[in-house]
XYZ file of C-alpha atoms in Angstrom:
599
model
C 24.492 182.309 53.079
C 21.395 183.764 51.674
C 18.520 184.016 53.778
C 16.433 181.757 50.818
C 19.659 179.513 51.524
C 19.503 179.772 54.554
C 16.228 178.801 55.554
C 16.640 176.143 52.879
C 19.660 174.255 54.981
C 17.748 174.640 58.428
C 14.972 172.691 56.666
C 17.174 169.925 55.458
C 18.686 169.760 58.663
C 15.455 169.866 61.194
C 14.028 167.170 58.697
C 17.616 164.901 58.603
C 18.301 165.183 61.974
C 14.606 164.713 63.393
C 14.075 161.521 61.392
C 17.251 160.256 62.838
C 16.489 161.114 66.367
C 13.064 159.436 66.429
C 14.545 156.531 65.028
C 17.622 156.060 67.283
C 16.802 157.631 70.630
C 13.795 154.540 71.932
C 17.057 151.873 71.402
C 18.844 153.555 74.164
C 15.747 153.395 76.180
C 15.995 149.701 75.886
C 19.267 148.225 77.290
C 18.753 144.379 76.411
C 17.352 145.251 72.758
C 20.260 143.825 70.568
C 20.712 142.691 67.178
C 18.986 139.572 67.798
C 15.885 140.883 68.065
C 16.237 143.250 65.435
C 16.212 140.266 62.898
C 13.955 138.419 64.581
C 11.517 141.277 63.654
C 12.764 141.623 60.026
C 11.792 137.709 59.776
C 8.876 138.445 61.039
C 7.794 141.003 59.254
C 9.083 140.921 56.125
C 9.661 137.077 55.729
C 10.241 135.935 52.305
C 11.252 139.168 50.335
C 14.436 139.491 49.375
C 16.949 140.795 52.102
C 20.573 140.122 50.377
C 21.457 139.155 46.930
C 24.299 138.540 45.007
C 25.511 137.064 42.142
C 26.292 133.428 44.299
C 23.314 133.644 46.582
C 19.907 135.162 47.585
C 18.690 135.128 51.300
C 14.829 136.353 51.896
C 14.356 137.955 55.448
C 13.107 134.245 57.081
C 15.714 132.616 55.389
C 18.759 135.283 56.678
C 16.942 134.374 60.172
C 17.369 130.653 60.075
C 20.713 130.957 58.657
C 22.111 132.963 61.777
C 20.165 130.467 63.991
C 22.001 127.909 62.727
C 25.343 129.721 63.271
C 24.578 130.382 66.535
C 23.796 127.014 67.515
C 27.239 126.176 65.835
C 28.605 128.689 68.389
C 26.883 127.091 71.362
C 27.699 123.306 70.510
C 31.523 124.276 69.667
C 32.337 126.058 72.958
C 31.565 129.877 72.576
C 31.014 131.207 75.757
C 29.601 135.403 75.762
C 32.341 137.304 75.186
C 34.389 134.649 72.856
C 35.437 135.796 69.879
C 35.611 134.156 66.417
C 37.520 135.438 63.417
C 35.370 135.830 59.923
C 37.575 135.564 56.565
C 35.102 135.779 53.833
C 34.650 137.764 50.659
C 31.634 140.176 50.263
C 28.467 137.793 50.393
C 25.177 137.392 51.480
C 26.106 134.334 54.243
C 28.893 137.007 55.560
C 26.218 138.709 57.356
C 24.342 135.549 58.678
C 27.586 134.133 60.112
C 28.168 137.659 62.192
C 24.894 137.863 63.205
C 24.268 134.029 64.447
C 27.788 134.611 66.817
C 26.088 137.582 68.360
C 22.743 136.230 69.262
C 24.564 134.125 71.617
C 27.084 136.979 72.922
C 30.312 135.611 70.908
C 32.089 138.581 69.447
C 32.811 138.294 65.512
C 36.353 139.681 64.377
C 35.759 140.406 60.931
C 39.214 140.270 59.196
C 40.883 141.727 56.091
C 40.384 139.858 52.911
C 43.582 141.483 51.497
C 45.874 140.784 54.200
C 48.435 137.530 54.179
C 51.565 136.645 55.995
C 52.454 137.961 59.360
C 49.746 140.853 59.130
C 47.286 138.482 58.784
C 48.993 136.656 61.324
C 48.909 139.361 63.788
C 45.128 140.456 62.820
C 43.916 136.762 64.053
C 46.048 137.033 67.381
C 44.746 140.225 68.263
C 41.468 138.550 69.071
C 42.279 135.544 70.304
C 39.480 133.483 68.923
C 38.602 130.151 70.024
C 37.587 129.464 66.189
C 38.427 130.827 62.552
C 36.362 130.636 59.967
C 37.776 130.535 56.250
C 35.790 130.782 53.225
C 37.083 127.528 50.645
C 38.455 130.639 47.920
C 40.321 132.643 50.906
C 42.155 129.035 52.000
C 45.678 129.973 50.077
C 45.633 133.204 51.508
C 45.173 131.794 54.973
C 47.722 129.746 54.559
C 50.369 132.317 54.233
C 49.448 133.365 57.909
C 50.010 129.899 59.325
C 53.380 130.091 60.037
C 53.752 132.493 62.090
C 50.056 131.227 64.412
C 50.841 131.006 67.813
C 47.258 130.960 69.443
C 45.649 127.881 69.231
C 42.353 128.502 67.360
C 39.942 125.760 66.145
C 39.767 126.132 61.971
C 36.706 125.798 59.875
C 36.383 126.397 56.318
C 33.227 127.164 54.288
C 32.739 125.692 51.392
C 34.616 122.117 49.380
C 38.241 122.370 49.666
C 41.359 119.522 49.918
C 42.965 119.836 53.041
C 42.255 118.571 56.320
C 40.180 121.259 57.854
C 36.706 121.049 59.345
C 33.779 122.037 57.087
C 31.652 124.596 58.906
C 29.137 124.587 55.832
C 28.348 121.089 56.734
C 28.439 121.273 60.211
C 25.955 124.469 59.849
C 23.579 122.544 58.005
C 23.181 119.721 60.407
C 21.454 122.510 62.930
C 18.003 123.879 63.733
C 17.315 127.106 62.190
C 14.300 127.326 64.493
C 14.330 130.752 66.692
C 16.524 130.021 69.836
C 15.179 129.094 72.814
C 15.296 128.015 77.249
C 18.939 128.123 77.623
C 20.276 128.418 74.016
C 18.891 132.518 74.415
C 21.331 134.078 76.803
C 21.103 136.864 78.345
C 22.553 139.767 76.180
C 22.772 143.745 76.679
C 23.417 146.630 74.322
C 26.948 147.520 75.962
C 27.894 143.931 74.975
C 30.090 143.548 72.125
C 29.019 142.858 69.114
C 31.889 142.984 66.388
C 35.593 143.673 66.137
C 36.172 145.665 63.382
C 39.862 146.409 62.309
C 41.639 150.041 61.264
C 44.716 150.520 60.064
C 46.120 147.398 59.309
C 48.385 148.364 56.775
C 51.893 146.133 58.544
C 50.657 143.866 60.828
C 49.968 146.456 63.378
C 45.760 146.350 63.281
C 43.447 147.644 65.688
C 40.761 146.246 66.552
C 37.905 149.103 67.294
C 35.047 147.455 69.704
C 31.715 147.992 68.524
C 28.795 146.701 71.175
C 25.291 145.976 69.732
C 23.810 149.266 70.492
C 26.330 150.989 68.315
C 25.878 148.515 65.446
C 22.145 149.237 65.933
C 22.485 152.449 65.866
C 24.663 152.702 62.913
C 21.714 151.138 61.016
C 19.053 152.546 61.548
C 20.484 156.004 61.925
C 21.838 156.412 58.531
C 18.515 154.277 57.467
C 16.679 157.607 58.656
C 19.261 159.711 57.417
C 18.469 158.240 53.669
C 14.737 157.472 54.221
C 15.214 154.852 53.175
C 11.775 152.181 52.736
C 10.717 148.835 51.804
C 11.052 150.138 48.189
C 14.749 150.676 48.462
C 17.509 148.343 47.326
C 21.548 149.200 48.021
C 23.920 148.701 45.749
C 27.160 147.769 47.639
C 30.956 146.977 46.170
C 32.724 148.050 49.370
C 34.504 145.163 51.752
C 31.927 144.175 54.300
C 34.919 143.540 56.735
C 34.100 147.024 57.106
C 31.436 148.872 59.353
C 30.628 151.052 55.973
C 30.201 148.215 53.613
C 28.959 145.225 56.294
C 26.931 147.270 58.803
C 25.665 150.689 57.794
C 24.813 150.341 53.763
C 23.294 146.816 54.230
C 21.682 148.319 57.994
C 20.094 151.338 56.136
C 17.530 148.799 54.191
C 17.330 146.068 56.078
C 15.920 147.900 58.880
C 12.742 148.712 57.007
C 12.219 145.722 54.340
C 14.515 146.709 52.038
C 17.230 144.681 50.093
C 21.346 144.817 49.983
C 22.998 143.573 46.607
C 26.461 142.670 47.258
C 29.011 143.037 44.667
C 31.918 140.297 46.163
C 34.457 142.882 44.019
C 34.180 146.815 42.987
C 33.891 146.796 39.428
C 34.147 150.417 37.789
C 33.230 148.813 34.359
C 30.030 146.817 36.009
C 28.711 149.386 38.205
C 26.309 150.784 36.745
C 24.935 148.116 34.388
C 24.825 146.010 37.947
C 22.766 148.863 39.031
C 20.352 148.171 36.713
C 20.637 144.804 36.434
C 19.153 144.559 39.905
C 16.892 148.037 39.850
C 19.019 149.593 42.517
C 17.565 152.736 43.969
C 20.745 153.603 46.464
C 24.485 153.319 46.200
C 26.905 153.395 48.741
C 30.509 155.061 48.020
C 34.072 156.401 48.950
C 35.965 159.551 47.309
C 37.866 156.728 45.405
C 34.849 154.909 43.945
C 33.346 158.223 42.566
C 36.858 159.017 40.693
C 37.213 155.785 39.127
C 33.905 155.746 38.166
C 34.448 159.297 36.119
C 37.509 158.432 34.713
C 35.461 155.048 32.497
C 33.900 155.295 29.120
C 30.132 157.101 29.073
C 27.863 154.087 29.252
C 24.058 153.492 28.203
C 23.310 152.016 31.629
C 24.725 154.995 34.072
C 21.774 156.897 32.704
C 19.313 154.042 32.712
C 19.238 153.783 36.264
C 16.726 154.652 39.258
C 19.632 156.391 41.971
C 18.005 158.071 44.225
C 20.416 159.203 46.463
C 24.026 158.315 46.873
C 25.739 158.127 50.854
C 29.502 157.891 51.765
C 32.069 159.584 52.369
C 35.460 161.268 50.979
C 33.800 162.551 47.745
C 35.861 165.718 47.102
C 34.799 169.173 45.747
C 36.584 168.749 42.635
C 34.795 165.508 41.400
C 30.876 166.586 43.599
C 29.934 168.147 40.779
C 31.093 166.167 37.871
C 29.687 162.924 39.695
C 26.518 164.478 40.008
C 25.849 165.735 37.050
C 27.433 163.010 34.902
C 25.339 160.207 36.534
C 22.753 161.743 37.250
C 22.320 161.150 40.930
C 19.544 163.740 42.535
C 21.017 163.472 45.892
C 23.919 163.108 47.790
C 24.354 162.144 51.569
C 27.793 162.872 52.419
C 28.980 162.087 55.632
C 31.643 161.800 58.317
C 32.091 158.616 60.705
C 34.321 156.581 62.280
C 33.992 153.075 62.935
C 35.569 153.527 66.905
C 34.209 156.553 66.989
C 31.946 159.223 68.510
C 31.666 161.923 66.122
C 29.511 161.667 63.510
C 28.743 164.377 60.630
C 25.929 164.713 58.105
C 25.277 166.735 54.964
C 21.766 166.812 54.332
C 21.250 169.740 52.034
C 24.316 168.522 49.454
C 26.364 171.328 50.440
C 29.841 170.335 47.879
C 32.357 169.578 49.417
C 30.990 169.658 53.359
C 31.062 166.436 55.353
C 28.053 167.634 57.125
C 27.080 170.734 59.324
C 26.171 170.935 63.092
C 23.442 173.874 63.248
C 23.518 175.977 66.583
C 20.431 175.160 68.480
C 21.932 171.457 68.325
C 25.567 172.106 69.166
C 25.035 170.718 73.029
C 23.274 167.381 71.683
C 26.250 167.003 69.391
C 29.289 167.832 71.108
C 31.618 168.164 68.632
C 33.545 170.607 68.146
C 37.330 172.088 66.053
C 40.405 172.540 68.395
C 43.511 174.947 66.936
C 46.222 172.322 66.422
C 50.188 172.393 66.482
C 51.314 170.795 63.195
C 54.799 170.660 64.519
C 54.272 169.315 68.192
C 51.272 166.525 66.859
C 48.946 167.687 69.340
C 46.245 170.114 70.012
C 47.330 173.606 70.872
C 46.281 174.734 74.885
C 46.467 178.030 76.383
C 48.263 178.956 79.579
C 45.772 177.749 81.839
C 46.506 174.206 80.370
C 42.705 174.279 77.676
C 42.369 173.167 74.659
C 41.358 176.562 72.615
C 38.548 176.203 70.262
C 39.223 176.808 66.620
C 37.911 179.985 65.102
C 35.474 180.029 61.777
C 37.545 178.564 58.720
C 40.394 177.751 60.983
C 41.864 174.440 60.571
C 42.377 172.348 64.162
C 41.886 168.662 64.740
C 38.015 167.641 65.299
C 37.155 166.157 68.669
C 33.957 164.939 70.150
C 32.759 164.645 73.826
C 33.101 161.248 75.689
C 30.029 160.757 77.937
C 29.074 158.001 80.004
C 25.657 158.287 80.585
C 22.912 155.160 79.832
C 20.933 157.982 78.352
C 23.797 159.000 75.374
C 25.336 155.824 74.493
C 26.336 157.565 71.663
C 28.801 159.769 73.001
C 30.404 156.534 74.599
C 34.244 155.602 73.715
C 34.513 151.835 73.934
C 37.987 151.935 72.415
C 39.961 149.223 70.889
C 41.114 145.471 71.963
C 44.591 147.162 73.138
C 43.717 149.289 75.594
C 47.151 151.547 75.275
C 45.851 152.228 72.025
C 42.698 153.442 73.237
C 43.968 155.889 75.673
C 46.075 157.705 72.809
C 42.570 158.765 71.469
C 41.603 160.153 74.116
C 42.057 164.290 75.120
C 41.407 164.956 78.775
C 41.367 168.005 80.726
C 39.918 169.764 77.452
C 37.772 172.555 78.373
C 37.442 171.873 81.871
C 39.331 169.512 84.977
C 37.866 165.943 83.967
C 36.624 166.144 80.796
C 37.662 163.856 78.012
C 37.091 163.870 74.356
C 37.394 161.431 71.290
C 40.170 162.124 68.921
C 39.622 162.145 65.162
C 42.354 162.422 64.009
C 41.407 164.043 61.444
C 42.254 167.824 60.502
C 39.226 169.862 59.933
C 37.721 173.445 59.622
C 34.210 174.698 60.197
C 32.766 177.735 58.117
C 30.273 180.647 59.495
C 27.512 178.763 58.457
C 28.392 175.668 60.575
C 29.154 173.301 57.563
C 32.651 171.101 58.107
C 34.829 170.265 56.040
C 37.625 167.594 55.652
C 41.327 168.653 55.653
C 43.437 165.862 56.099
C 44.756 163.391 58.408
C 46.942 164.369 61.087
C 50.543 164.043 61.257
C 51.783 160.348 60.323
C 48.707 159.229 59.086
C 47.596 159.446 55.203
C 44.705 158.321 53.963
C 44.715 156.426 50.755
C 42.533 153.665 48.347
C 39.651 154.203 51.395
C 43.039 153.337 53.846
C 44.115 154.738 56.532
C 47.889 154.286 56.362
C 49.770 154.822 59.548
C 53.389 155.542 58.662
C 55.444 154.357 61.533
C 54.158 151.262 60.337
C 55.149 151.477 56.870
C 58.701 152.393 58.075
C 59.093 149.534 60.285
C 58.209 147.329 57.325
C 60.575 148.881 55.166
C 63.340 149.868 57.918
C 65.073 146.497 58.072
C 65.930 145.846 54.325
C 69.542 146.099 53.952
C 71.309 149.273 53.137
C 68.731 151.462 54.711
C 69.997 153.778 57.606
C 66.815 156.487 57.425
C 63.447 155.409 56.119
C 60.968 159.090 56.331
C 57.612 157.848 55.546
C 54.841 160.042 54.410
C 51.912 160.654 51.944
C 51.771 163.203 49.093
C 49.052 164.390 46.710
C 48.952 163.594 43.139
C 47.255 165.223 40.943
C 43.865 163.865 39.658
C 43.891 161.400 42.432
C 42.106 161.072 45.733
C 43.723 161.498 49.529
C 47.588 161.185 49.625
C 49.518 158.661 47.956
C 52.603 156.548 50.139
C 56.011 157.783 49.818
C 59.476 157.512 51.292
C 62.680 158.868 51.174
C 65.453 156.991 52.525
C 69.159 157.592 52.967
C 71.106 154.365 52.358
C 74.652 153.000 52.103
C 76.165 150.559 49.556
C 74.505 147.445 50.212
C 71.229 148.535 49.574
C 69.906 146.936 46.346
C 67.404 148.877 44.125
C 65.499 146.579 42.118
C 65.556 144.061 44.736
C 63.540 146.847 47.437
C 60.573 147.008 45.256
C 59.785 143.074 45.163
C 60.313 143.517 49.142
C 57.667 146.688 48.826
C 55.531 144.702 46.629
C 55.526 141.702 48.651
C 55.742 143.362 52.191
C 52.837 145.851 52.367
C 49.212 145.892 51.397
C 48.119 147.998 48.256
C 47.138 150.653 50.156
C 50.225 150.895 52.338
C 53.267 150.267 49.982
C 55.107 153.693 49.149
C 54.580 154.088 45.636
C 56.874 157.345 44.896
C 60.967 156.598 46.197
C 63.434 159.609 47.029
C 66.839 159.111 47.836
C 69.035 161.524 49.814
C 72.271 162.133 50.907
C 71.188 163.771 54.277
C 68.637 163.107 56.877
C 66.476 165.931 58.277
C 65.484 166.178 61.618
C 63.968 168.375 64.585
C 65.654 169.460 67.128
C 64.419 167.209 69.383
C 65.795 164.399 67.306
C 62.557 163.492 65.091
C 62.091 163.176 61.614
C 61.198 166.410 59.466
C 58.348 165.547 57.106
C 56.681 169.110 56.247
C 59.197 170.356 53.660
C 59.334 166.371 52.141
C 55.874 166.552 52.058
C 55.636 170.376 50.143
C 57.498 169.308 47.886
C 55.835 165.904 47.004
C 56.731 163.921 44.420
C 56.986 166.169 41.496
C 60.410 166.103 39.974
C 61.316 169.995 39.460
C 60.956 170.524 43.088
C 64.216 168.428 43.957
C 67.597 167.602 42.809
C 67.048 164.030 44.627
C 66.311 161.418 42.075
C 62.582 160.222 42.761
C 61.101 156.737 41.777
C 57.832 155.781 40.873
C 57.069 151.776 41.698
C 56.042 149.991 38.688
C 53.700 146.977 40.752
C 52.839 144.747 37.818
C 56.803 144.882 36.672
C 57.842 145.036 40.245
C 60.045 147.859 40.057
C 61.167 151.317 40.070
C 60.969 153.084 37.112
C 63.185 156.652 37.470
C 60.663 159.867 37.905
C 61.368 162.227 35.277
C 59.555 165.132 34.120
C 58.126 163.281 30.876
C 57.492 160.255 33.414
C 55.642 162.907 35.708
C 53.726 164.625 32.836
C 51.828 161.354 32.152
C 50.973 160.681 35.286
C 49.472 164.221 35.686
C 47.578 163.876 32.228
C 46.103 160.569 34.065
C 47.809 158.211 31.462
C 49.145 156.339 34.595
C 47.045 154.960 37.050
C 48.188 154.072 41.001
């Protein structure tokens, strides 16, 4: 770098970084601030301007207030002790956020649960937490449903909104209440290391975790990346991403409501109506994945992506080969990329639009942020250590597994690990004995390398995780979804890139015997898995390759991908509308690379 460039970046980052230090650093000074009084001071402040809108609903500032009031009177009457979780299914809407944040004010813990799981994942999702009561919006009911069966915990049901069946109405119920501020014993006692929502990751097979976030960490997340963006009262957010979500239902709508702002919800991404929704409402911020950027790109020049007042787009997974494009295309003068995790304690930013970069950690705050790149073995699935037993750090441009300091210290709640509802799952994402006896450090996950300059940058996902559609996709789980179907001996999950398309798409290759039926597997792929999980490219084999310590080999499968002329194995792509599998051939393959497919 330049020294022009240089002194550039260390201005962008004294600037990002200081406004997000003043901002976050007096919450941990007090331990019994929590979300309710956050809102309580939005309502007070900012009363009747508009705090969420969508195309079904508008709440001002007061009225968000008495809204989550009277959901957390609900709580009270209906047996929600501090601690007692209930489960939200609701699309994207401005009353999603009210319902959260009335559970909280009283210390019940909201599960917010995947609109786009059914069956026994959605199933499993709801008995994860355990909640004493489930709330259902009226248009989620069918898919609900599909879970019943296979409910074993007895949970209260409520549904929002007119429906025919025989469940409660929590709409009605809600508006019998006070939306008055809460009061003697109706305000209990709450602290910041209380939970505040259960968020899920990974639920791609009924296998979801449930990452614990307590209210200082939902607190944090807002009004840290609300300093990040400086973001003001001026500001409205355009948001399309699934506020069952900490991106989409805590940090985008967080970053303006925390200083007057307003949050337009789209209920479902739209590449089409993006931008003219933009305008439609006079957004000045959008929120976005890697994904959302692509298909945006890849639809028709319109009069309204150039109409509009962007002033700066955050998210994250926007790749080098589209930064540019996206920019320049759309018109967007800046660009916050960033890297979080919901569970997590690691957290990345790119203020000076570096392409590509997921943020950069300058030197003279290395020991505030204690993150840092370990070398990794690809083979063995864990972090390389030298003789003495440490973990040995990564050198410049060397890609290792990113890591980030657990503390437990009042004074750094950041660095905290509060881990997920299972705890054996928690302790897997943990490293101890790093650099010294004792110490213990958050795993990412996530393969990364650091330049000279300090900027980071995303690899991949480690091992048997993928990332795909703004998915994780963990694929032990895939395989034990697919494993049972008849005919299949070996199922060797894994993701693959595809050209012109964003993380790694699902794939399998599975050695089977005569009773396995073809056309039949892709209805039980189709009807099985989530979109984000189901393998979409097929490889059969004679053989099955394996370590010699009796594991599946997935580094050569995953070299040579899914393109035809690197195999003699016939390779499937799954045809989802048709439910089937349409045979990969090279004039198959050369439309999907020229983009006249889509997955």
């Amino acid at each position: 770098m330049n020294p022009i460039g240089r002194l550039k970046s260390e201005w962008a980052y004294a600037r990002g970084i200081g406004s997000v230090l003043r901002r976050i650093s007096p919450l941990a000074r007090n331990a019994t601030l929590t979300i309710r009084d956050e809102v309580e001071e939005w309502a007070a402040e900012w009363r009747d301007a508009p705090a969420l809108i969508s195309d079904r609903e508008r709440l001002s500032y007061r009225e968000l207030f008495e809204h989550a009031n009277r959901w957390a009177r609900w709580a009270i009457i209906h047996g929600v002790e501090k601690g007692d979780r209930v489960a939200l299914l609701m699309p994207n809407r401005p009353e999603y956020m009210a319902a959260w944040i009335g559970i909280s004010m009283v210390g019940g813990v909201t599960a917010l649960i995947n609109t786009h799981l059914g069956g026994e994942i959605l199933a499993h999702s709801l008995a994860v937490a355990s909640p004493r009561h489930v709330v259902v919006d009226a248009s989620l009911l069918p898919l609900f449903e599909t879970a019943t069966p296979f409910l074993r915990h007895p949970s209260a049901v409520w549904v929002y909104g007119d429906h025919p069946m025989a469940y409660m109405r929590v709409d009605e119920a809600l508006a019998e209440l006070s939306p008055v501020r809460l009061s003697g014993r109706d305000r209990r006692a709450l602290a910041q290391t209380d939970d505040c929502l259960w968020i899920y990751t990974s639920g791609t097979t009924g296998m979801p975790k449930a990452a614990r976030l307590n209210h200082y960490r939902v607190l944090a997340i807002m009004n840290g990346f609300s300093a990040a963006t400086r973001a003001t009262s001026q500001d409205r957010i355009y948001v399309a991403q699934p506020m069952y979500h900490s991106a989409g239902g805590v940090l985008a709508p967080g970053i303006v409501l925390t200083v007057g702002g307003s949050c337009v919800v789209r209920e479902k991404f739209s590449a089409t109506e993006f931008w003219s929704d933009v305008v439609r409402h006079d957004c000045t911020m959008i929120q976005y994945i890697g994904e959302l950027c692509r298909w945006l790109l890849a639809t028709p020049p319109t009069e309204a992506e150039r109409r509009h007042r962007v002033r700066i787009a955050d998210g994250n997974g926007l790749r080098p080969d589209i930064w540019e494009a996206f920019r320049r295309r759309f018109r967007i003068p800046q660009i916050l990329e960033w890297f979080a995790a919901t569970e997590g304690n690691v957290v990345l930013l790119n203020f000076d639009g570096r392409p590509g970069a997921v943020g950069r950690i300058p030197w003279y705050l290395a020991a505030r942020m204690p993150t840092r790149i370990v070398r990794f073995d690809l083979e063995r699935g864990e972090p390389l250590r030298d003789p003495s037993g440490r973990c040995i750090l990564a050198a410049a441009d060397e890609v290792g597994e990113a890591i980030g300091e657990i503390v437990v210290d009042a004074d750094k709640p950041a660095q905290r690990f509060d881990g997920y509802a299972d705890t054996r799952a928690t302790e897997k994402k943990i490293l101890r004995d790093v650099f010294r006896p004792g110490d213990a450090w958050f795993r990412t996950g996530d393969l990364m390398r650091r330049d000279r300059d300090g900027y980071f940058y995303f690899v991949d996902r480690i091992g048997d995780t993928f990332r795909w559609k703004g998915e994780n996709v963990a694929t032990s789980e895939v395989s034990e979804a697919i494993s049972p179907y008849p005919g299949i001996e070996v199922a060797n999950v894994y993701g693959v890139t595809v050209p012109g398309h964003d993380g790694r798409a699902g794939m399998v290759a599975l050695t089977v015997n005569e009773d396995f039926d073809l056309v039949d597997f892709a209805a039980h792929v189709v009807d099985t898995l989530p979109p984000h999980a189901r393998p979409l490219f097929l490889r059969l084999r004679d053989d099955v390759a394996m370590t010699g310590t009796f594991k599946l080999k997935k580094s050569d499968l995953v070299t040579e991908g899914c393109d035809p002329s690197h195999t003699r194995d016939p390779l499937f792509l799954l045809d989802v509308p048709g439910r089937r599998w349409m045979l990969l051939d090279d004039a198959l393959w050369q439309r999907l690379t020229r983009g006249e497919i889509r997955l």
